[in-house]
mmCIF file of C-alpha atoms in Angstrom:
data_model
loop_
_atom_site.group_PDB
_atom_site.id
_atom_site.type_symbol
_atom_site.label_atom_id
_atom_site.label_comp_id
_atom_site.label_asym_id
_atom_site.label_seq_id
_atom_site.Cartn_x
_atom_site.Cartn_y
_atom_site.Cartn_z
ATOM 1 C CA VAL A 187 44.616 64.624 101.905
ATOM 2 C CA GLY A 188 47.974 67.366 101.716
ATOM 3 C CA ILE A 189 49.128 68.400 97.915
ATOM 4 C CA GLY A 190 52.276 70.771 97.943
ATOM 5 C CA GLN A 191 51.221 70.818 102.174
ATOM 6 C CA THR A 192 52.547 67.330 102.506
ATOM 7 C CA VAL A 193 54.165 68.129 106.777
ATOM 8 C CA ALA A 194 49.943 68.419 107.936
ATOM 9 C CA PRO A 195 47.685 68.509 106.122
ATOM 10 C CA SER A 196 44.808 70.035 108.064
ATOM 11 C CA TYR A 197 41.650 69.679 105.334
ATOM 12 C CA LYS A 198 40.145 66.638 104.213
ATOM 13 C CA LEU A 199 42.007 68.715 100.678
ATOM 14 C CA ASP A 200 44.786 70.781 101.422
ATOM 15 C CA VAL A 201 46.543 72.447 98.494
ATOM 16 C CA LEU A 202 49.554 74.363 99.440
ATOM 17 C CA HIS A 203 51.553 76.310 96.029
ATOM 18 C CA GLY A 204 53.878 78.845 96.013
ATOM 19 C CA GLY A 205 52.404 80.824 92.258
ATOM 20 C CA SER A 206 48.998 82.436 91.440
ATOM 21 C CA THR A 207 46.897 79.634 91.143
ATOM 22 C CA GLY A 208 45.541 77.024 92.633
ATOM 23 C CA ALA A 209 42.808 74.492 91.281
ATOM 24 C CA ARG A 210 41.200 74.807 88.785
ATOM 25 C CA ILE A 211 37.829 72.901 87.610
ATOM 26 C CA GLN A 212 37.168 73.061 83.864
ATOM 27 C CA SER A 213 34.829 71.443 81.399
ATOM 28 C CA SER A 214 35.568 71.122 77.970
ATOM 29 C CA ALA A 215 31.310 70.481 76.312
ATOM 30 C CA SER A 216 29.514 71.889 78.399
ATOM 31 C CA PHE A 217 29.070 73.788 82.027
ATOM 32 C CA SER A 218 30.673 73.366 85.058
ATOM 33 C CA VAL A 219 29.848 73.323 88.381
ATOM 34 C CA VAL A 220 31.339 73.452 92.307
ATOM 35 C CA ASP A 221 29.377 71.932 94.560
ATOM 36 C CA ILE A 222 29.006 73.039 98.377
ATOM 37 C CA ASP A 223 26.338 71.296 100.446
ATOM 38 C CA ALA A 224 26.024 71.675 103.896
ATOM 39 C CA ALA A 225 23.767 69.289 105.986
ATOM 40 C CA SER A 226 22.802 71.986 108.737
ATOM 41 C CA GLY A 227 22.465 74.590 105.033
ATOM 42 C CA ASP A 228 25.665 76.865 106.335
ATOM 43 C CA ALA A 229 27.470 76.028 102.762
ATOM 44 C CA ALA A 230 30.075 78.511 102.468
ATOM 45 C CA LEU A 231 33.251 79.804 100.081
ATOM 46 C CA ARG A 232 35.689 81.543 102.837
ATOM 47 C CA PHE A 233 37.795 84.501 102.229
ATOM 48 C CA VAL A 234 41.117 84.159 103.936
ATOM 49 C CA LYS A 235 44.453 86.586 104.364
ATOM 50 C CA ALA A 236 47.182 84.863 105.722
ATOM 51 C CA GLY A 237 45.620 82.482 107.455
ATOM 52 C CA VAL A 238 43.081 84.963 108.903
ATOM 53 C CA ASN A 239 39.136 85.132 107.878
ATOM 54 C CA GLN A 240 37.861 88.508 106.057
ATOM 55 C CA TRP A 241 34.912 87.317 103.815
ATOM 56 C CA ASN A 242 31.994 84.551 103.408
ATOM 57 C CA THR A 243 29.880 84.362 100.567
ATOM 58 C CA ARG A 244 27.705 81.845 101.863
ATOM 59 C CA ASN A 245 23.878 80.115 101.565
ATOM 60 C CA ARG A 246 22.680 81.477 105.361
ATOM 61 C CA PRO A 247 21.099 77.855 106.866
ATOM 62 C CA ALA A 248 18.383 80.192 108.710
ATOM 63 C CA ASP A 249 16.540 81.808 105.846
ATOM 64 C CA ASP A 250 18.422 80.448 103.112
ATOM 65 C CA TYR A 251 19.359 83.726 101.324
ATOM 66 C CA TYR A 252 22.720 84.335 99.598
ATOM 67 C CA GLU A 253 25.074 86.688 101.824
ATOM 68 C CA ILE A 254 27.913 88.221 101.306
ATOM 69 C CA PHE A 255 29.453 88.313 105.237
ATOM 70 C CA GLU A 256 32.504 90.136 106.941
ATOM 71 C CA LEU A 257 34.411 88.494 109.274
ATOM 72 C CA GLY A 258 36.122 89.314 112.066
ATOM 73 C CA GLY A 259 33.159 91.447 113.784
ATOM 74 C CA GLY A 260 31.339 92.845 110.188
ATOM 75 C CA GLY A 261 28.774 91.016 110.361
ATOM 76 C CA SER A 262 26.281 90.730 106.484
ATOM 77 C CA ARG A 263 27.399 92.980 104.733
ATOM 78 C CA PHE A 264 24.526 91.740 101.534
ATOM 79 C CA VAL A 265 21.833 89.379 100.854
ATOM 80 C CA ILE A 266 19.228 88.442 97.671
ATOM 81 C CA GLN A 267 16.418 87.571 99.770
ATOM 82 C CA ASP A 268 15.565 83.917 98.869
ATOM 83 C CA GLY A 269 11.913 83.187 96.920
ATOM 84 C CA THR A 270 12.208 87.485 96.012
ATOM 85 C CA GLY A 271 14.800 87.899 94.782
ATOM 86 C CA ASN A 272 14.947 91.308 96.984
ATOM 87 C CA VAL A 273 18.635 92.264 97.231
ATOM 88 C CA GLY A 274 19.498 93.818 100.623
ATOM 89 C CA ILE A 275 23.203 96.183 101.437
ATOM 90 C CA GLY A 276 22.823 97.074 104.979
ATOM 91 C CA GLN A 277 19.189 95.753 105.389
ATOM 92 C CA THR A 278 19.659 92.053 105.455
ATOM 93 C CA VAL A 279 17.158 90.918 107.816
ATOM 94 C CA ALA A 280 14.646 91.072 105.281
ATOM 95 C CA PRO A 281 14.679 93.483 102.550
ATOM 96 C CA SER A 282 11.130 94.529 101.116
ATOM 97 C CA TYR A 283 12.047 96.705 98.021
ATOM 98 C CA LYS A 284 13.607 94.796 95.359
ATOM 99 C CA LEU A 285 16.956 97.067 96.171
ATOM 100 C CA ASP A 286 16.755 97.708 100.022
ATOM 101 C CA VAL A 287 19.617 99.577 101.207
ATOM 102 C CA LEU A 288 20.228 100.314 104.816
ATOM 103 C CA HIS A 289 23.199 102.689 106.064
ATOM 104 C CA GLY A 290 23.672 104.718 109.607
ATOM 105 C CA GLY A 291 25.107 107.910 108.055
ATOM 106 C CA SER A 292 24.609 110.410 106.000
ATOM 107 C CA THR A 293 25.527 109.272 102.462
ATOM 108 C CA GLY A 294 23.348 106.439 100.604
ATOM 109 C CA ILE A 295 23.630 105.843 96.855
ATOM 110 C CA CYS A 296 25.686 107.572 94.441
ATOM 111 C CA VAL A 297 25.532 107.567 90.691
ATOM 112 C CA GLN A 298 28.835 109.017 88.721
ATOM 113 C CA SER A 299 30.259 109.504 85.579
ATOM 114 C CA THR A 300 33.608 110.004 84.941
ATOM 115 C CA ALA A 301 33.085 111.242 81.088
ATOM 116 C CA SER A 302 29.360 112.321 80.448
ATOM 117 C CA PHE A 303 25.551 113.339 82.144
ATOM 118 C CA SER A 304 24.853 110.730 83.977
ATOM 119 C CA VAL A 305 20.953 109.582 84.894
ATOM 120 C CA VAL A 306 18.716 107.564 86.821
ATOM 121 C CA ASP A 307 15.420 106.877 84.913
ATOM 122 C CA ILE A 308 12.502 105.466 87.165
ATOM 123 C CA ASP A 309 10.594 104.114 84.955
ATOM 124 C CA GLY A 310 6.432 103.332 85.749
ATOM 125 C CA ASN A 311 4.296 100.670 83.300
ATOM 126 C CA SER A 312 1.680 102.862 84.737
ATOM 127 C CA GLY A 313 3.130 106.430 83.539
ATOM 128 C CA ASP A 314 3.263 106.944 87.698
ATOM 129 C CA ALA A 315 6.817 107.331 87.955
ATOM 130 C CA ALA A 316 7.650 109.132 91.215
ATOM 131 C CA LEU A 317 10.421 109.636 93.372
ATOM 132 C CA ARG A 318 8.759 109.500 97.103
ATOM 133 C CA PHE A 319 10.147 111.317 100.379
ATOM 134 C CA VAL A 320 9.763 109.509 103.890
ATOM 135 C CA LYS A 321 10.783 111.035 107.157
ATOM 136 C CA ALA A 322 10.924 107.885 109.986
ATOM 137 C CA GLY A 323 8.697 105.192 107.709
ATOM 138 C CA VAL A 324 5.786 108.518 107.066
ATOM 139 C CA ASN A 325 5.435 109.124 103.622
ATOM 140 C CA LYS A 326 6.144 113.093 103.089
ATOM 141 C CA TRP A 327 6.648 114.176 99.188
ATOM 142 C CA ASN A 328 6.093 112.665 95.942
ATOM 143 C CA THR A 329 7.596 114.255 92.641
ATOM 144 C CA ARG A 330 6.804 112.437 89.985
ATOM 145 C CA ASN A 331 4.998 111.978 86.173
ATOM 146 C CA GLU A 332 1.440 112.352 86.403
ATOM 147 C CA PRO A 333 0.241 109.371 85.018
ATOM 148 C CA THR A 334 -3.201 110.508 83.131
ATOM 149 C CA PHE A 335 -2.035 113.705 81.717
ATOM 150 C CA ASP A 336 1.805 113.044 81.954
ATOM 151 C CA ASP A 337 2.566 116.562 83.536
ATOM 152 C CA TYR A 338 5.075 116.902 86.179
ATOM 153 C CA GLN A 339 4.309 117.354 89.838
ATOM 154 C CA ILE A 340 5.643 117.913 93.401
ATOM 155 C CA PHE A 341 2.438 116.294 96.176
ATOM 156 C CA GLU A 342 1.991 116.039 99.809
ATOM 157 C CA LEU A 343 1.492 113.229 101.037
ATOM 158 C CA GLY A 344 -0.959 112.144 103.840
ATOM 159 C CA GLY A 345 -3.430 114.763 102.904
ATOM 160 C CA GLY A 346 -1.975 117.129 101.335
ATOM 161 C CA GLY A 347 -2.662 116.829 97.958
ATOM 162 C CA GLU A 348 -1.074 118.426 94.454
ATOM 163 C CA ARG A 349 0.556 121.124 95.510
ATOM 164 C CA LEU A 350 2.245 122.324 92.247
ATOM 165 C CA ARG A 351 1.990 121.196 88.982
ATOM 166 C CA ILE A 352 4.061 122.262 85.459
ATOM 167 C CA LYS A 353 1.760 121.014 82.167
ATOM 168 C CA ARG A 354 3.518 118.637 79.838
ATOM 169 C CA GLY A 355 3.003 120.270 76.099
ATOM 170 C CA THR A 356 3.322 124.198 77.066
ATOM 171 C CA GLY A 357 5.294 124.110 80.559
ATOM 172 C CA PHE A 358 2.351 126.318 82.333
ATOM 173 C CA VAL A 359 2.779 126.837 86.454
ATOM 174 C CA GLY A 360 -0.156 125.722 88.137
ATOM 175 C CA ILE A 361 0.165 125.902 92.109
ATOM 176 C CA ASN A 362 -2.556 124.957 94.198
ATOM 177 C CA THR A 363 -4.242 124.334 90.602
ATOM 178 C CA ALA A 364 -4.412 120.875 88.725
ATOM 179 C CA ALA A 365 -4.649 122.950 85.427
ATOM 180 C CA PRO A 366 -2.588 125.928 84.770
ATOM 181 C CA ALA A 367 -4.521 128.064 82.126
ATOM 182 C CA THR A 368 -1.824 130.777 81.890
ATOM 183 C CA GLN A 369 2.461 130.383 82.106
ATOM 184 C CA LEU A 370 1.997 130.979 86.320
ATOM 185 C CA GLU A 371 -1.857 129.841 87.751
ATOM 186 C CA VAL A 372 -1.719 130.299 91.150
ATOM 187 C CA VAL A 373 -5.092 129.499 93.849
ATOM 188 C CA GLY A 374 -4.432 131.494 96.708
ATOM 189 C CA THR A 375 -2.813 134.695 97.892
ATOM 190 C CA ILE A 376 0.227 135.596 96.341
ATOM 191 C CA THR A 377 2.252 137.696 99.706
#
């Protein structure tokens, strides 16, 4: 069927118009749904620029992930994992975190304010709110809110243990000690 496209419609429904609005599906009472149902599972909405395919948003048939795919060689850019809800940006095969970002450059994530200060909150229900540093999949360092006393702690992973602590309430700093009793307490040799 051709609407506007009356010379040679090439789709089951082929709409051609010269304005900025195309098709509308509207409900006057409740929600409105458009189902894209593919027997193979590859149910997609494709975005095209002057006849050239650019982007595809779809149900990925192999695993039923929701996927945003860059056509023309770009590949999979964004997924939501079926079953877990994990989101992958770049990491589109099997994201293993609630937000799993994979990139090949030196820049990763930016949180920027155009007006005032900018905050990233790490909130652990147990109190163990941590930022972990990893090298090629191996855990190296952890900076965290120590959950027992709510002290700030720098911890060497892989057997190194606690390296620095700032006591909550006093601000006392301990190096190689978990209980600094003075402004600065160092267990070991100072050179």
